[in-house]
Coordinates of C-alpha atoms and ligand atoms in Angstrom, one line a residue:
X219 CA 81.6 170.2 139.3
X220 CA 85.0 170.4 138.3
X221 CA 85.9 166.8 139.0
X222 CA 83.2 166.2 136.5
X223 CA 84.9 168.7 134.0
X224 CA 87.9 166.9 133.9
X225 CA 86.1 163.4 133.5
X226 CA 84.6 164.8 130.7
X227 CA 87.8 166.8 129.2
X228 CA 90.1 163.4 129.4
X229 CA 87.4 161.4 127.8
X230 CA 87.1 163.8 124.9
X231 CA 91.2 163.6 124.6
X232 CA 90.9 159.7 125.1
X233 CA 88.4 159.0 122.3
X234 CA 90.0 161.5 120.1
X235 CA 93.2 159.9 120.6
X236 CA 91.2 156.7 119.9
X237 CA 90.2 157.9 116.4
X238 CA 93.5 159.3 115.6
X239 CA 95.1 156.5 115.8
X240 CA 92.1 154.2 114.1
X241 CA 92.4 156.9 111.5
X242 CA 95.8 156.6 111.0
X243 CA 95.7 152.7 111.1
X244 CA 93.4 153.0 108.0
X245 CA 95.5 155.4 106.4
X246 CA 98.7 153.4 106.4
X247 CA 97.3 150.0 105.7
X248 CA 99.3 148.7 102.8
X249 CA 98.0 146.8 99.6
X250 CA 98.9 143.0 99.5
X251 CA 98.2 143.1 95.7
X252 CA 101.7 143.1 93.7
X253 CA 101.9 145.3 90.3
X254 CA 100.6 143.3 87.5
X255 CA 103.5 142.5 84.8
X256 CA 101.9 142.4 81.2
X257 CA 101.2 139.0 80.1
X258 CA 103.7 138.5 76.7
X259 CA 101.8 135.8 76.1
X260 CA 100.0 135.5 72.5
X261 CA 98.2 131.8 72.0
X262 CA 96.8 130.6 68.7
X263 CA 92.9 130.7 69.7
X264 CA 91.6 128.6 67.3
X265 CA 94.1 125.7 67.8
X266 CA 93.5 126.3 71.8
X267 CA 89.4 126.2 71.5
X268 CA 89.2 123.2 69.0
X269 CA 91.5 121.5 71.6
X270 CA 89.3 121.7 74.5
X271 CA 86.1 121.1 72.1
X272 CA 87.5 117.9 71.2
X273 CA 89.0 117.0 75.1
X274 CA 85.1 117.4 76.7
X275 CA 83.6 114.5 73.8
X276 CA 85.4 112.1 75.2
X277 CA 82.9 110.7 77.8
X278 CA 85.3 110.4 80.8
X279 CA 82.7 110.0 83.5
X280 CA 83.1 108.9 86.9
X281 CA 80.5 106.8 88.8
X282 CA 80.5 106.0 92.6
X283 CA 79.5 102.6 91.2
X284 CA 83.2 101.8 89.9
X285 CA 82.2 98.6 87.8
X286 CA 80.0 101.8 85.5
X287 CA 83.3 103.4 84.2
X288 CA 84.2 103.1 80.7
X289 CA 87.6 102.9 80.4
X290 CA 87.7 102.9 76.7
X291 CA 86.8 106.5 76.9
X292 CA 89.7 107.5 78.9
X293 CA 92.4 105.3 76.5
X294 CA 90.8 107.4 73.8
X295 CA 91.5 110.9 75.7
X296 CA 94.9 110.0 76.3
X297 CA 95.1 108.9 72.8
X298 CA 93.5 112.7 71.8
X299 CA 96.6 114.2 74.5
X300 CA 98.8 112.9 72.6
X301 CA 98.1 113.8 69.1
X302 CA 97.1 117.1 70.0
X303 CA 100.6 117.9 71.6
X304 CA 103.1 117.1 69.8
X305 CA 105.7 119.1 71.6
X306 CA 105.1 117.8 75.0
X307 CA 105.3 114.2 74.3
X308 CA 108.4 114.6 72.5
X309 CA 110.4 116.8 74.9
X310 CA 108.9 115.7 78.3
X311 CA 109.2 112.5 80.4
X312 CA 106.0 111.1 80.4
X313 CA 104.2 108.1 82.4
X314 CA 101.3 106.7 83.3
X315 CA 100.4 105.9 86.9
X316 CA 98.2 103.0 87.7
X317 CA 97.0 102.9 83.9
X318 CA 95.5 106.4 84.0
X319 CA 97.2 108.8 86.0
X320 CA 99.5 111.0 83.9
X321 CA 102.6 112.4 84.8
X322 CA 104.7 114.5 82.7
X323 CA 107.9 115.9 83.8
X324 CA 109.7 119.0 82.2
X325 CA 113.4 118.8 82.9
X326 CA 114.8 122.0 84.6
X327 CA 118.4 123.5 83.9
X328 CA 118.9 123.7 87.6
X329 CA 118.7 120.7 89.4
X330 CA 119.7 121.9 92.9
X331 CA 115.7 123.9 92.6
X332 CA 113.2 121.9 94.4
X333 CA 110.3 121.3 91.5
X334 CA 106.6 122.9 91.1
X335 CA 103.6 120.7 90.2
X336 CA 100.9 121.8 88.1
X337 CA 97.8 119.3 88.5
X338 CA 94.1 118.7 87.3
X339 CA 91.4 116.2 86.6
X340 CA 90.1 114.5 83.3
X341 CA 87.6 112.8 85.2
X342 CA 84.0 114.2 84.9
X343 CA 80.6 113.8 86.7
X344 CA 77.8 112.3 85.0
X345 CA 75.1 114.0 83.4
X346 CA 72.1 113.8 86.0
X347 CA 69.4 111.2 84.1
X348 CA 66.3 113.3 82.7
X349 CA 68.1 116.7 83.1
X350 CA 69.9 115.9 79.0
X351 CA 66.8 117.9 77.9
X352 CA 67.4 120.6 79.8
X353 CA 71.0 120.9 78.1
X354 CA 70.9 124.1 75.1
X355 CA 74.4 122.1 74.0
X356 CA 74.4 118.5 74.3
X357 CA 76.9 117.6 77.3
X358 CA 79.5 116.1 75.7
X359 CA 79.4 118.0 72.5
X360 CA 81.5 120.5 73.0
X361 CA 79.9 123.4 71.1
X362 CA 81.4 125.8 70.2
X363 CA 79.3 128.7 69.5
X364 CA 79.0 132.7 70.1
X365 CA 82.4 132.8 72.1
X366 CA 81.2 130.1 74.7
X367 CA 82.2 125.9 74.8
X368 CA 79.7 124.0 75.5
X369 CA 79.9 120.7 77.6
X370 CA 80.8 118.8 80.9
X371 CA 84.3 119.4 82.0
X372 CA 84.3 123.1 80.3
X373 CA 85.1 124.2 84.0
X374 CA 85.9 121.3 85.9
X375 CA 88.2 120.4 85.3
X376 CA 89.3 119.8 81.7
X377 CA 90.3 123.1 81.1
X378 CA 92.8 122.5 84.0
X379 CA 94.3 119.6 81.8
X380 CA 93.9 121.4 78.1
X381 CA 95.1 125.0 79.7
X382 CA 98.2 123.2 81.6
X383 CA 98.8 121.8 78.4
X384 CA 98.1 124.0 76.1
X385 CA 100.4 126.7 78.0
X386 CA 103.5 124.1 78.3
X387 CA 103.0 123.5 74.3
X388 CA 103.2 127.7 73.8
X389 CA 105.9 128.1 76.4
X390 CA 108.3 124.3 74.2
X391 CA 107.1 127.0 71.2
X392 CA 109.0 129.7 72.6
X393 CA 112.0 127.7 73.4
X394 CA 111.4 128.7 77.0
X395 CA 113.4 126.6 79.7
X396 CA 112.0 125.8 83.0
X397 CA 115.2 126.2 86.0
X398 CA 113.5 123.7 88.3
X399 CA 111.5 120.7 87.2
X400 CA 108.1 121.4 86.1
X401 CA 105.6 118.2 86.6
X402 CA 102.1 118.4 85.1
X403 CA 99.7 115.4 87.2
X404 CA 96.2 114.6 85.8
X405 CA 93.9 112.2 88.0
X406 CA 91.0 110.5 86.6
X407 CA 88.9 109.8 89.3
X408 CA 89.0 113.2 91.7
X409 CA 84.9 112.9 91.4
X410 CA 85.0 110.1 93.3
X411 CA 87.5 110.4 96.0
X412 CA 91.2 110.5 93.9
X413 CA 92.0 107.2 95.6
X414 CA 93.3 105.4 92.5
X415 CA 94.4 108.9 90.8
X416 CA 95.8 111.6 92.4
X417 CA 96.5 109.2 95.9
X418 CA 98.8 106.9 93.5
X419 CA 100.8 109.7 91.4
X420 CA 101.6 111.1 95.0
X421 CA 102.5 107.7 96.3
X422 CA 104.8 107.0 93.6
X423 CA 106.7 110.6 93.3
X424 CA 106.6 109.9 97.3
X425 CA 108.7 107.0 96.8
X426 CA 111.1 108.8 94.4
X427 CA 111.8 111.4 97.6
X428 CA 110.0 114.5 95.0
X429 CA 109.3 117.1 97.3
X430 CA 107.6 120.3 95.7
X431 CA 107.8 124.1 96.3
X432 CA 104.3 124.6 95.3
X433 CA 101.1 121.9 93.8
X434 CA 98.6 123.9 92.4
X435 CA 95.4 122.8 91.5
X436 CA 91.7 123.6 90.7
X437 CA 89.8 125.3 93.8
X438 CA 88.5 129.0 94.1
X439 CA 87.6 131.5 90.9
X440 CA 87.4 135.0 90.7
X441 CA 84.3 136.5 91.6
X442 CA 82.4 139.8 91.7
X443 CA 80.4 141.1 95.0
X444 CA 81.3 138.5 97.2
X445 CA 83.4 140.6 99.4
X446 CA 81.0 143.3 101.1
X447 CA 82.8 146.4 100.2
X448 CA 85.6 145.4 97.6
X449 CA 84.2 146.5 93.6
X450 CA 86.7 144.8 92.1
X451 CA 86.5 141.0 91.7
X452 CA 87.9 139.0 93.9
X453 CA 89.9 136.1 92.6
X454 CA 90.4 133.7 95.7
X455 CA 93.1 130.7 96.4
X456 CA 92.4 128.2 98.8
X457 CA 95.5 127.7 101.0
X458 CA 93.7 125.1 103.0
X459 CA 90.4 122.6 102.5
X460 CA 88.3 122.3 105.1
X461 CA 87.6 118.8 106.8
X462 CA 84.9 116.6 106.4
X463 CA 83.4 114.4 109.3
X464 CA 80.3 112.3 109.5
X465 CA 79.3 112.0 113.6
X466 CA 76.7 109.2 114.4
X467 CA 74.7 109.6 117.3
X468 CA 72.6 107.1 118.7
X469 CA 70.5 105.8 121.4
X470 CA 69.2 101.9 122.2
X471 CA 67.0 101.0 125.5
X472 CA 63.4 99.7 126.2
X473 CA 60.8 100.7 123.7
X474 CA 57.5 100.0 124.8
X475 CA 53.8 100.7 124.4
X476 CA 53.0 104.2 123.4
X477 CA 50.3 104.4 126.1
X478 CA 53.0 104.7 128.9
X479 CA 56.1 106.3 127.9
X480 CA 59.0 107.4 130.3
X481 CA 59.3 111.4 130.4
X482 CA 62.0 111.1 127.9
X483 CA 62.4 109.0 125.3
X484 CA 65.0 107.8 122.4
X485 CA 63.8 109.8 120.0
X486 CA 63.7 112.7 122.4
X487 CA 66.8 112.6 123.4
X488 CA 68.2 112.2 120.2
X489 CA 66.4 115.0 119.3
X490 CA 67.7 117.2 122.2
X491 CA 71.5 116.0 121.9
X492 CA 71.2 117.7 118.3
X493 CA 69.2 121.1 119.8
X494 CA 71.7 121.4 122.4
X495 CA 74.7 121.1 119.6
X496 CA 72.4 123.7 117.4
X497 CA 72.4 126.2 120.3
X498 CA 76.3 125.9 121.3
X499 CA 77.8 125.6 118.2
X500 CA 82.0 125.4 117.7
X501 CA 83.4 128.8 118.6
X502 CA 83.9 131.1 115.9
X503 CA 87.0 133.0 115.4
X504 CA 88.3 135.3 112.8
X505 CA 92.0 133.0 112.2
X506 CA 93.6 131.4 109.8
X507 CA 93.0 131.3 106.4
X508 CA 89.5 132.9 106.6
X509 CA 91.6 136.2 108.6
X510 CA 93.9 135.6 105.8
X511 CA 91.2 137.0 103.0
X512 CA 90.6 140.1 105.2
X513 CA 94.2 140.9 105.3
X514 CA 94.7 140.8 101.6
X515 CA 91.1 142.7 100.7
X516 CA 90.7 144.8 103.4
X517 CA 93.3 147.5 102.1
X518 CA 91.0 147.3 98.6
X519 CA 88.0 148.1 101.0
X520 CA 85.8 150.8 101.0
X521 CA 86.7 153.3 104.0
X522 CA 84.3 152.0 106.2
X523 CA 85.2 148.4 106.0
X524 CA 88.5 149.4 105.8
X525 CA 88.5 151.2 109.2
X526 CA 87.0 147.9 111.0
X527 CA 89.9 145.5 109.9
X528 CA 92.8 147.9 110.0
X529 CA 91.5 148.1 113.9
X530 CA 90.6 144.6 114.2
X531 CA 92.6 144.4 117.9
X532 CA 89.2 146.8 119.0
X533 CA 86.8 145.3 116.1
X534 CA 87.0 141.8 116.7
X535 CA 84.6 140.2 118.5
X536 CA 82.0 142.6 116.5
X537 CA 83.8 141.3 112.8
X538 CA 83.4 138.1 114.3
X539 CA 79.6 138.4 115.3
X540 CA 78.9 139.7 111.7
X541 CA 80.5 136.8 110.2
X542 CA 78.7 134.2 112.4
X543 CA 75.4 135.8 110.8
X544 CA 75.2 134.6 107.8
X545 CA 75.7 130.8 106.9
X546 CA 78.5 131.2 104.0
X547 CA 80.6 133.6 106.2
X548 CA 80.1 131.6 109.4
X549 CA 81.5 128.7 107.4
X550 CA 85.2 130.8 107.0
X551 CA 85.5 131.1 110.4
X552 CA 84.0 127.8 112.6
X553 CA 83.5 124.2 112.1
X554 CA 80.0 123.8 111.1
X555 CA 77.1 121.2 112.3
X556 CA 74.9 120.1 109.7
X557 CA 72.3 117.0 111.1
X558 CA 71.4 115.3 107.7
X559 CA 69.7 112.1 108.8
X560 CA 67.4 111.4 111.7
X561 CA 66.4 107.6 111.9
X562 CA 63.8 106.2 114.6
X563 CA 60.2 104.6 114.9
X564 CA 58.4 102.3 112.4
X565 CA 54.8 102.2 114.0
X566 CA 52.5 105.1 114.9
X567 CA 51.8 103.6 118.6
X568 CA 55.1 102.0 119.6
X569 CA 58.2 103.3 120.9
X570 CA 61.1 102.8 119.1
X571 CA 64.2 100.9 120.8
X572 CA 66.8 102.7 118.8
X573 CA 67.4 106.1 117.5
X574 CA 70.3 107.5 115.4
X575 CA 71.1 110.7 114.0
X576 CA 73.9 111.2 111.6
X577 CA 75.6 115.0 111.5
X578 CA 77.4 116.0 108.9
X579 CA 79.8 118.5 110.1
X580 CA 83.2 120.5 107.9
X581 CA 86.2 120.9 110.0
X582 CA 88.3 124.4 110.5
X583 CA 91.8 123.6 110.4
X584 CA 92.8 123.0 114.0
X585 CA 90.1 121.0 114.9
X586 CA 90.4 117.7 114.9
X587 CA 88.3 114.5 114.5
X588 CA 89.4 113.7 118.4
X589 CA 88.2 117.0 119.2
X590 CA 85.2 117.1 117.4
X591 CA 84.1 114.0 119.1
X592 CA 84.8 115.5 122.7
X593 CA 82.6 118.2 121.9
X594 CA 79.4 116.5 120.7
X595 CA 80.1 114.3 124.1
X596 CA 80.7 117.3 126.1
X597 CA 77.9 119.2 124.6
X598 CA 75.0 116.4 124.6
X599 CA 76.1 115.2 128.0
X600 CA 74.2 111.8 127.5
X601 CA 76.0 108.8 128.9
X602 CA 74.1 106.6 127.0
X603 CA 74.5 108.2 123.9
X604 CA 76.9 106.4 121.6
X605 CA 78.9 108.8 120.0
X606 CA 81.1 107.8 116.4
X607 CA 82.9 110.3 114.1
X608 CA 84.7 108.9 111.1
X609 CA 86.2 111.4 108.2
X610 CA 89.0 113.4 106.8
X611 CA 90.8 115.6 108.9
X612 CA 91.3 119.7 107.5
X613 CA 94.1 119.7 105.4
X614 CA 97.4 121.9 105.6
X615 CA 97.1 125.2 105.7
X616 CA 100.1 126.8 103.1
X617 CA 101.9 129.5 103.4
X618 CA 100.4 133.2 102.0
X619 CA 103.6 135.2 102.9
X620 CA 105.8 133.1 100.7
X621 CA 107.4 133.2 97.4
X622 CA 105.5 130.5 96.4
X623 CA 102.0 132.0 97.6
X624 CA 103.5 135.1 95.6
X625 CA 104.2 133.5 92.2
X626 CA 100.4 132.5 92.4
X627 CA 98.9 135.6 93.3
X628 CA 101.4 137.4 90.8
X629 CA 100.3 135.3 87.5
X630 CA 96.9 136.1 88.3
X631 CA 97.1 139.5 88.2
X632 CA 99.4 139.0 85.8
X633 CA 96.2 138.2 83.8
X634 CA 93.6 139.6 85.7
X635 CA 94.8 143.0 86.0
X636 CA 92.2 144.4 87.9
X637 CA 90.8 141.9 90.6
X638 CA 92.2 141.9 94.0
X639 CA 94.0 138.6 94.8
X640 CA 93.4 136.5 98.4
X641 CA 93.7 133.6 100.0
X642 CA 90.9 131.7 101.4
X643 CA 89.8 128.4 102.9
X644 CA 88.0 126.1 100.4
X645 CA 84.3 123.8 102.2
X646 CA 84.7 121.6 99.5
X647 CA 87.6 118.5 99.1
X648 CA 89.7 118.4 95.8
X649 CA 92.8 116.5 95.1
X650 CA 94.8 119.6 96.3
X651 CA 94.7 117.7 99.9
X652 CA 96.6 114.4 98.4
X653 CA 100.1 116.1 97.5
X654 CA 99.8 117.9 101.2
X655 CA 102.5 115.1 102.0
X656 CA 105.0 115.7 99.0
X657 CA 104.1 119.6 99.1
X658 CA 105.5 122.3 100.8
X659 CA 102.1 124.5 99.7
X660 CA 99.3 123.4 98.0
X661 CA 97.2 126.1 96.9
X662 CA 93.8 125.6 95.0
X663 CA 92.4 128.2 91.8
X664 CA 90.2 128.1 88.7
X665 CA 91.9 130.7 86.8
X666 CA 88.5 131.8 85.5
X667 CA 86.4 134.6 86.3
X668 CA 82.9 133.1 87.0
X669 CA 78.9 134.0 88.7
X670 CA 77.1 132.0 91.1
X671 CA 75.2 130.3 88.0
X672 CA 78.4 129.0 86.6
X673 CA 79.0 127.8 90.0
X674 CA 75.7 125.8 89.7
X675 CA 76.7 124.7 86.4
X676 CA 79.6 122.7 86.7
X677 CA 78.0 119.8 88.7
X678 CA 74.7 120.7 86.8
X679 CA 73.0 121.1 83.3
X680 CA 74.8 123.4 80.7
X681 CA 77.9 123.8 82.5
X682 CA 80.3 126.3 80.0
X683 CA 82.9 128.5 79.7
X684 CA 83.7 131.7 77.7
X685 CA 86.6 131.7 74.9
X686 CA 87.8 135.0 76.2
X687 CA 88.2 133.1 80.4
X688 CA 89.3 129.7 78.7
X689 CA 92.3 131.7 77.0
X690 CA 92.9 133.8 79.9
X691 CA 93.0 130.5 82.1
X692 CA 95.9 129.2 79.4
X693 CA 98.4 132.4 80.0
X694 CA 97.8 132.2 83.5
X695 CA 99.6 129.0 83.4
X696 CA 101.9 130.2 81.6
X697 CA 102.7 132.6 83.9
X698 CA 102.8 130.5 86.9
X699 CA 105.8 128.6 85.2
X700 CA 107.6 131.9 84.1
X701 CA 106.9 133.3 87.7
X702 CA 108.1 130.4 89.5
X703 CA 111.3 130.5 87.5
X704 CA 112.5 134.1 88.7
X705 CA 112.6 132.9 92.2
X706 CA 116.3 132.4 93.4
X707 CA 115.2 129.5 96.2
Ligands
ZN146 ZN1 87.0 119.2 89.8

């Protein structure tokens, strides 16, 4: 009896000392959200709105189809730049790169400062055929009406280019000097790849030995309830993209009559190479940039949540299971397997000779095409199943406790006093990945505070932004500069 008493007794003192010190864990976690200066920043709205009105007519669109691009368009736009700032074009170095990359660089006082780049797309996608109806603006109108502009490129990503520029104009204004060199980089064809943009203004600063602090370009927004137990919105910048690889898997032998088939066949065992992926999956783990955004919103958290990520040495593997529950949150923290085309058979009563199956799948940082390849092979275990992966690998993952992570977060809630700042890993590619090899960090934000159905918008019908977001995206470029210019590195 007694043995059993004092079982119980130093169990009770165990998991009480367990919650004490959970307890305090939660109690002392610190906030990774720095004191918002003011913004001093006052902008001439009208001047600002008509700007970006006028920058989304201009029909800068981007086809796959290369030979479909009207160049004429984009002549005119630059044409537009530089009428519309006068300032720039007379106090900055300016060039073009491979006819229609622009480069502008802003001459700091300090030369011994390694520069910052701000960067951004003209380019647009086009307007799907048979959805202009659907448009309550025409797309390339660029409305203006009721404290919202109308039009394709509202959010991506000409008010990255008008809002760079439109802050650099305010800042010449002020008489404001930049210490290191400030270089503002606008590709034209990021909808299709960058290859002739962005991929040629890196090569040729490349060349010139630039190395930058910081690139920043378009990438996450600030949002409201995406992060379970956080009120405030959340405005996210990608540190890393994820990568992108197409596997091929496929399968060639004796076809045959119908009437007789082997126990397993092509399409079978095409079939079961992809279930047995489905079922094992890549491993998920809470690392990185996607451990990253708990660190920075956790100490915003509700109690609860709190509690579970201030102990994450106990909490884990259960964090960990949650996260793999839903498809948007498993995506944060494993490379993902997504089969998108399955090609055998042509006739009801023969079997086919070949079988393919093409798997699309996005790649943590960390895994690499090599590996990805190993595991499909290890994982279907089919000798005679040809296995190919091409793609891009994940790009580098920048720094978050940095300066230059800092300035970032700092200008946004510079601007956006009350939304919790984090760093995240971006699924989808941008341009952000090309500097990678001129960059120190190369973080990725839309200084806008946006819904899902914006989200939908910007590759879709009535894509639009808000006056009051448009001129909050302007001073938070701003700020970037005048943050970046404090820093004694
Ligand atoms: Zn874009």
């Amino acid at each position: 009896m007694k043995k059993w008493k004092s079982i119980l007794l130093l169990t009770a003192v165990l998991v009480g000392l367990f919650i004490i010190v959970t307890v305090i864990n939660t109690l002392t976690v610190k906030s990774k959200q720095p004191t918002p200066h003011t913004a001093k920043v006052s902008i001439n709205e009208k001047q600002a709105v008509d700007h970006l009105s006028k920058a989304i007519t201009y029909k800068t669109i981007s086809y796959e189809d290369r030979s479909k691009i009207d160049f004429s368009e984009f002549d005119k736009f630059i044409n537009f730049l530089q009428v519309s700032f006068p300032k720039i074009y007379r106090q900055l170095e300016f060039e073009k790169v491979n006819h229609y990359g622009l480069v502008y660089k802003w001459k700091g006082t300090d030369s011994s400062k390694h520069p910052i780049g701000l960067t951004s797309h003209y380019d647009v996608v086009p307007v799907l055929k048979g959805t202009e109806a659907n448009w309550k603006q025409p797309p390339f109108s660029g409305a203006v009406l009721n404290g919202i502009i109308w039009g394709r490129g509202s959010l991506d990503d000409k008010i990255g280019v008008i809002g760079i520029l439109q802050a650099v104009e305010y800042l010449l204004d002020k008489e404001f000097k930049p210490d290191r060199d400030i270089y503002l980089m606008f590709g034209f064809d990021e909808e299709i790849g960058g290859d002739e943009g962005a991929s040629m203004i890196v090569n040729t600063l490349k060349e010139r030995g630039i190395k930058f602090e910081f690139v920043l370009d378009e990438g996450g927004a600030i949002v409201e309830n995406m992060v379970p137990g956080v009120k405030a919105p959340v405005g996210v910048i990608g540190v890393s993209e994820k990568g992108s690889a197409t596997a091929k898997l496929s399968i060639e032998g004796s076809g045959g009559h119908s009437s007789q088939p082997k126990d397993h066949t092509n399409i079978g065992r095409i079939a079961s190479a992809i279930a047995k992926l489905e079922d094992t999956q890549f491993k998920g783990e809470l690392k990185g940039p996607g451990n990253d955004l708990f660190e920075f919103v956790a100490p915003e958290m509700n109690f609860g949540m709190k509690y579970v990520f201030a102990n994450k040495m106990v909490f884990k593997p259960l964090i960990e299971k949650i996260l793999l529950q839903q498809p948007a949150s498993a995506a944060l923290i494993r490379t993902t397997i997504a089969p998108t085309i399955f090609q055998a058979g042509e006739q009801y009563n023969a079997l086919p000779e070949q079988a393919s199956a093409i798997i699309n799948l996005r790649l943590m940082p960390g895994d690499s095409l090599s590996n990805v390849k190993k595991f499909i092979e290890d994982t279907i275990d089919d000798k005679d199943i040809k296995v190919t992966v091409e793609g891009t690998e994940a790009s580098k993952v920048s720094t978050v406790d940095s300066w230059q992570f800092k300035t970032v977060q700092q200008a946004a809630r510079n601007v956006y006093n009350h939304a919790v700042v984090a760093p995240y890993l971006m699924f989808a590619g941008s341009d952000a990945r090309q500097y990678d090899p001129i960059s120190k960090n190369t973080y990725r934000f839309l200084p806008v505070q946006i819904t899902s159905e914006d989200l939908n918008r910007m590759h879709g019908t009535n894509e639009r932004v808000s006056v009051k977001n448009y001129i909050k995206a302007i001073k938070f470029y701003a700020e970037v500069i005048k943050e970046s210019n404090k820093k004694t590195e």
